[in-house]
Coordinates of C-alpha atoms and ligand atoms in Angstrom, one line a residue:
X217 CA 0.0 0.0 0.0
X218 CA 1.5 3.3 -1.0
X219 CA 0.5 6.8 -1.8
X220 CA 1.8 9.5 -4.1
X221 CA 3.0 12.8 -2.7
X222 CA 2.7 16.2 -4.3
X223 CA 4.7 19.1 -3.0
X224 CA 4.1 22.4 -4.8
X225 CA 5.6 25.8 -4.3
X226 CA 6.5 25.3 -0.6
X227 CA 7.8 28.3 1.3
X228 CA 8.5 28.3 5.0
X229 CA 10.1 30.8 7.3
X230 CA 10.7 31.0 11.0
X231 CA 10.7 34.1 13.1
X232 CA 13.9 34.3 15.1
X233 CA 14.6 37.2 17.5
X234 CA 12.1 39.4 15.7
X235 CA 13.5 38.8 12.3
X236 CA 12.2 36.5 9.6
X237 CA 14.5 33.5 8.7
X238 CA 13.5 32.0 5.3
X239 CA 14.0 28.3 5.5
X240 CA 12.4 26.8 2.4
X241 CA 11.6 28.5 -0.9
X242 CA 9.9 27.2 -4.0
X243 CA 10.1 23.5 -3.3
X244 CA 8.3 21.5 -5.9
X245 CA 8.5 17.7 -5.8
X246 CA 6.2 15.0 -7.0
X247 CA 6.8 11.5 -5.7
X248 CA 5.1 8.6 -7.3
X249 CA 3.3 5.9 -5.2
X250 CA 5.8 3.3 -4.2
X251 CA 8.8 5.4 -5.1
X252 CA 11.9 5.7 -2.9
X253 CA 13.3 9.3 -2.9
X254 CA 16.5 10.3 -1.1
X255 CA 17.1 13.9 0.0
X256 CA 20.6 15.2 0.7
X257 CA 21.8 18.7 1.4
X258 CA 24.1 20.8 3.6
X259 CA 23.2 21.0 7.3
X260 CA 20.5 23.6 7.9
X261 CA 19.0 23.6 4.4
X262 CA 15.6 22.6 5.7
X263 CA 15.4 18.9 5.1
X264 CA 13.9 18.1 8.5
X265 CA 11.6 21.1 8.2
X266 CA 10.3 19.7 4.9
X267 CA 9.6 16.3 6.5
X268 CA 7.9 18.0 9.4
X269 CA 5.6 19.8 7.0
X270 CA 4.8 16.6 5.1
X271 CA 4.1 14.6 8.2
X272 CA 1.8 17.4 9.3
X273 CA 3.6 18.5 12.5
X274 CA 3.6 22.1 11.2
X275 CA 0.9 23.9 9.3
X276 CA 2.3 27.4 9.0
X277 CA 3.8 27.5 5.4
X278 CA 2.9 28.6 1.9
X279 CA 2.3 26.2 -1.0
X280 CA 0.5 22.9 -1.2
X281 CA 1.2 19.4 0.1
X282 CA -1.0 16.6 -0.8
X283 CA -0.8 12.8 -0.2
X284 CA -2.7 10.8 -2.9
X285 CA -4.3 14.0 -4.0
X286 CA -5.6 14.8 -0.5
X287 CA -4.3 18.0 1.1
X288 CA -2.2 17.4 4.3
X289 CA -3.9 18.7 7.4
X290 CA -2.3 17.6 10.6
X291 CA -0.8 14.3 11.3
X292 CA -2.3 11.0 10.1
X293 CA -1.7 7.3 10.6
X294 CA -1.2 7.2 6.9
X295 CA 2.1 9.0 7.3
X296 CA 4.8 7.6 9.5
X297 CA 8.2 9.1 10.5
X298 CA 11.4 7.8 11.9
X299 CA 14.0 10.1 13.4
X300 CA 17.8 9.8 13.9
X301 CA 17.4 8.7 17.5
X302 CA 14.9 5.8 18.1
X303 CA 13.0 7.8 20.7
X304 CA 11.9 4.7 22.6
X305 CA 10.3 4.9 26.0
X306 CA 12.8 3.3 28.4
X307 CA 10.1 2.1 30.8
X308 CA 8.3 0.0 28.1
X309 CA 9.4 -3.3 26.5
X310 CA 10.1 -3.6 22.8
X311 CA 6.6 -4.9 22.1
X312 CA 4.9 -2.2 24.1
X313 CA 7.0 0.5 22.4
X314 CA 5.8 -0.9 19.0
X315 CA 2.3 -1.0 20.3
X316 CA 2.5 2.7 21.0
X317 CA 2.2 3.3 17.3
X318 CA -1.2 1.8 17.5
X319 CA -2.5 4.1 20.2
X320 CA -5.0 5.8 17.9
X321 CA -5.6 2.9 15.5
X322 CA -9.0 1.8 16.8
X323 CA -8.0 -1.8 16.5
X324 CA -9.2 -4.4 19.0
X325 CA -6.8 -5.7 21.6
X326 CA -6.3 -9.0 19.8
X327 CA -5.7 -7.3 16.4
X328 CA -3.2 -4.9 18.1
X329 CA -1.3 -7.9 19.5
X330 CA -1.3 -9.6 16.2
X331 CA 0.0 -6.4 14.4
X332 CA 2.8 -6.0 16.9
X333 CA 3.8 -9.7 16.5
X334 CA 3.8 -9.4 12.7
X335 CA 6.0 -6.3 12.9
X336 CA 8.4 -7.9 15.3
X337 CA 8.8 -10.5 12.6
X338 CA 9.1 -7.9 9.9
X339 CA 12.1 -6.2 11.5
X340 CA 13.5 -9.5 12.8
X341 CA 13.4 -8.9 16.5
X342 CA 12.0 -12.2 17.5
X343 CA 13.1 -13.2 20.9
X344 CA 13.4 -9.6 22.0
X345 CA 9.7 -8.9 22.5
X346 CA 10.1 -8.5 26.3
X347 CA 13.5 -6.8 26.2
X348 CA 14.0 -3.2 27.5
X349 CA 15.4 -0.5 25.3
X350 CA 18.6 -0.3 27.3
X351 CA 19.2 -4.0 26.5
X352 CA 19.2 -3.3 22.7
X353 CA 22.1 -2.3 20.4
X354 CA 21.7 0.9 18.4
X355 CA 20.6 -1.0 15.3
X356 CA 18.1 -3.0 17.2
X357 CA 16.6 0.1 18.8
X358 CA 16.3 1.7 15.4
X359 CA 14.5 -1.4 14.1
X360 CA 12.0 -1.0 17.0
X361 CA 11.5 2.6 15.9
X362 CA 10.9 1.3 12.3
X363 CA 8.4 -1.3 13.5
X364 CA 6.6 1.4 15.5
X365 CA 6.3 3.6 12.4
X366 CA 5.3 0.7 10.2
X367 CA 2.8 -1.0 12.5
X368 CA 0.0 1.4 11.3
X369 CA 0.7 0.3 7.8
X370 CA 1.4 3.9 6.6
X371 CA 1.2 4.6 2.9
X372 CA 4.1 7.1 3.2
X373 CA 7.1 6.7 5.4
X374 CA 9.5 9.6 6.1
X375 CA 12.9 8.8 7.4
X376 CA 15.1 11.6 8.9
X377 CA 18.7 10.3 9.0
X378 CA 17.5 7.1 10.6
X379 CA 20.9 5.4 10.5
X380 CA 23.0 8.4 11.3
X381 CA 24.1 7.2 14.7
X382 CA 25.0 3.6 13.6
X383 CA 28.4 2.2 12.8
X384 CA 29.2 1.5 9.1
X385 CA 28.5 -2.2 9.2
X386 CA 25.2 -2.0 11.1
X387 CA 24.3 0.9 8.8
X388 CA 24.9 -1.2 5.6
X389 CA 22.8 -4.0 7.2
X390 CA 20.0 -1.6 8.1
X391 CA 20.0 -0.2 4.5
X392 CA 19.5 -3.7 3.1
X393 CA 16.7 -4.3 5.7
X394 CA 15.0 -1.0 4.8
X395 CA 15.2 -1.9 1.1
X396 CA 13.7 -5.3 1.8
X397 CA 10.8 -3.6 3.7
X398 CA 10.3 -1.1 0.9
X399 CA 10.1 -3.8 -1.7
X400 CA 8.0 -6.2 0.4
X401 CA 5.5 -3.6 1.7
X402 CA 5.5 -1.3 -1.3
X403 CA 5.4 1.9 0.9
X404 CA 6.4 5.2 -0.6
X405 CA 9.6 6.3 1.2
X406 CA 11.4 9.5 1.6
X407 CA 14.8 9.3 3.2
X408 CA 16.9 12.3 4.4
X409 CA 20.5 11.3 4.8
X410 CA 24.0 12.9 4.9
X411 CA 25.4 9.8 3.3
X412 CA 25.6 10.2 -0.5
X413 CA 26.4 6.5 -0.9
X414 CA 23.3 5.6 1.1
X415 CA 21.2 8.1 -0.9
X416 CA 22.1 6.6 -4.3
X417 CA 22.1 3.0 -3.1
X418 CA 18.5 3.2 -1.9
X419 CA 16.8 5.9 -4.0
X420 CA 15.0 5.8 -7.3
X421 CA 15.9 9.5 -7.3
X422 CA 18.1 11.7 -5.2
X423 CA 17.1 15.2 -4.5
X424 CA 20.0 17.6 -3.8
X425 CA 19.1 20.7 -1.8
X426 CA 20.9 23.9 -1.3
X427 CA 20.8 26.2 1.7
X428 CA 19.7 29.7 2.7
X429 CA 17.0 29.4 1.9
X430 CA 16.5 25.7 1.2
X431 CA 15.8 25.0 -2.4
X432 CA 16.2 22.1 -4.7
X433 CA 19.5 22.3 -6.6
X434 CA 19.1 19.1 -8.7
X435 CA 17.2 15.9 -8.9
X436 CA 19.4 12.9 -10.0
X437 CA 17.6 9.9 -11.5
X438 CA 19.2 6.6 -10.4
X439 CA 17.7 4.5 -13.2
X440 CA 19.1 1.2 -11.9
X441 CA 17.2 -2.0 -11.0
X442 CA 17.3 -3.5 -7.5
X443 CA 19.1 -5.2 -6.0
X444 CA 22.0 -3.0 -6.7
X445 CA 25.7 -3.5 -6.5
X446 CA 27.0 -1.0 -4.1
X447 CA 30.4 -0.7 -5.8
X448 CA 29.2 -1.2 -9.4
X449 CA 30.3 1.4 -12.0
X450 CA 26.7 2.7 -12.5
X451 CA 26.3 3.5 -8.8
X452 CA 29.7 5.2 -8.6
X453 CA 28.7 7.4 -11.5
X454 CA 25.4 8.3 -9.8
X455 CA 27.4 9.1 -6.7
X456 CA 29.7 11.4 -8.7
X457 CA 26.7 13.3 -10.1
X458 CA 25.2 13.8 -6.6
X459 CA 28.5 14.9 -5.1
X460 CA 28.9 17.4 -8.1
X461 CA 25.4 18.8 -7.5
X462 CA 26.2 19.0 -3.8
X463 CA 29.4 20.9 -4.4
X464 CA 27.5 23.4 -6.7
X465 CA 24.9 23.9 -3.9
X466 CA 27.4 24.8 -1.3
X467 CA 27.0 28.5 -0.2
Ligands
ATP74 N1 11.5 25.8 15.3 C1 12.4 26.5 14.7 N2 12.5 27.8 15.0 C2 13.4 28.6 14.4 N3 14.3 28.2 13.4 C3 14.2 26.9 13.1 C4 13.3 26.0 13.7 N4 13.5 24.8 13.2 C5 14.4 24.9 12.3 N5 14.9 26.2 12.2 C6 15.9 26.7 11.3 O1 15.6 26.2 10.0 C7 16.7 25.9 9.3 C8 16.6 24.5 8.7 O2 16.6 23.6 9.8 P1 16.4 22.0 9.5 O3 16.5 21.4 10.8 O4 15.2 21.8 8.7 O5 17.7 21.7 8.6 P2 18.3 20.3 8.1 O6 18.5 20.4 6.7 O7 17.4 19.2 8.6 O8 19.7 20.3 8.9 P3 20.5 19.0 9.4 O9 21.1 18.4 8.2 O10 21.6 19.7 10.3 O11 19.6 18.1 10.2 C9 17.9 26.1 10.2 O12 18.5 27.3 9.9 C10 17.3 26.1 11.6 O13 18.0 26.9 12.4
MG75 MG1 17.7 17.7 10.0

């Protein structure tokens, strides 16, 4: 289940110390249902702000955001988000942290338990249902956060540097897991990352943003089938294009 996303003419500014700080200007982006789009850009160019607008955490902006043609108004169970830190509640077990995602789902107790069990399977945390967050590695905790975001079966999943705090090996493993979930579940995904390699490895397209105010510098099409060879020449070429656009976008 997936939904398309239309972002048209987005402008966003914050008021800081009485003056207006423009953060996003003229952002246009159409994402097809089931597509995987990566977003890269210098720190402060408004990537997290853009995700917050799409997920509906902030409504004060100009332009239009629609999911499957429906204007975004507030948060919705159809749109999930995963942050850089897992943000688990330390006093709840793995399964109860995942169940938190279902708080507003309206499912019966039995259906909730079944959904949690299925998502523990999905992120391969079997055996850790009753574990506490402090007993998990960083990668496992992030998988719990993924399960919590997926348990409502969102049609659009936003990921804000979800693997930023992980070591290189765990990160590569989590990328493969995310790709598997994307292919298996068919969810539309938007991934913000600082890692160009990750962006091109996972994305159908890579959006390169430039700062002050945040705009789209270039969109690089990665027209390669999955699974991809991380070190194949086509991906290296795509990486070069993204790095080039990135360099042009530096202030
Ligand atoms: N609530 C806020 N109030 C005022 N300014 C804000 C607020 N949130 C973000 N900003 C500013 O908006 C700009 C964009 O921030 P944002 O967090 O979206 O950038 P980012 O691209 O995600 O950066 P990073 O890569 O470091 O995570 C920054 O200049 C930041 O200071
Ligand atoms: Mg950010």
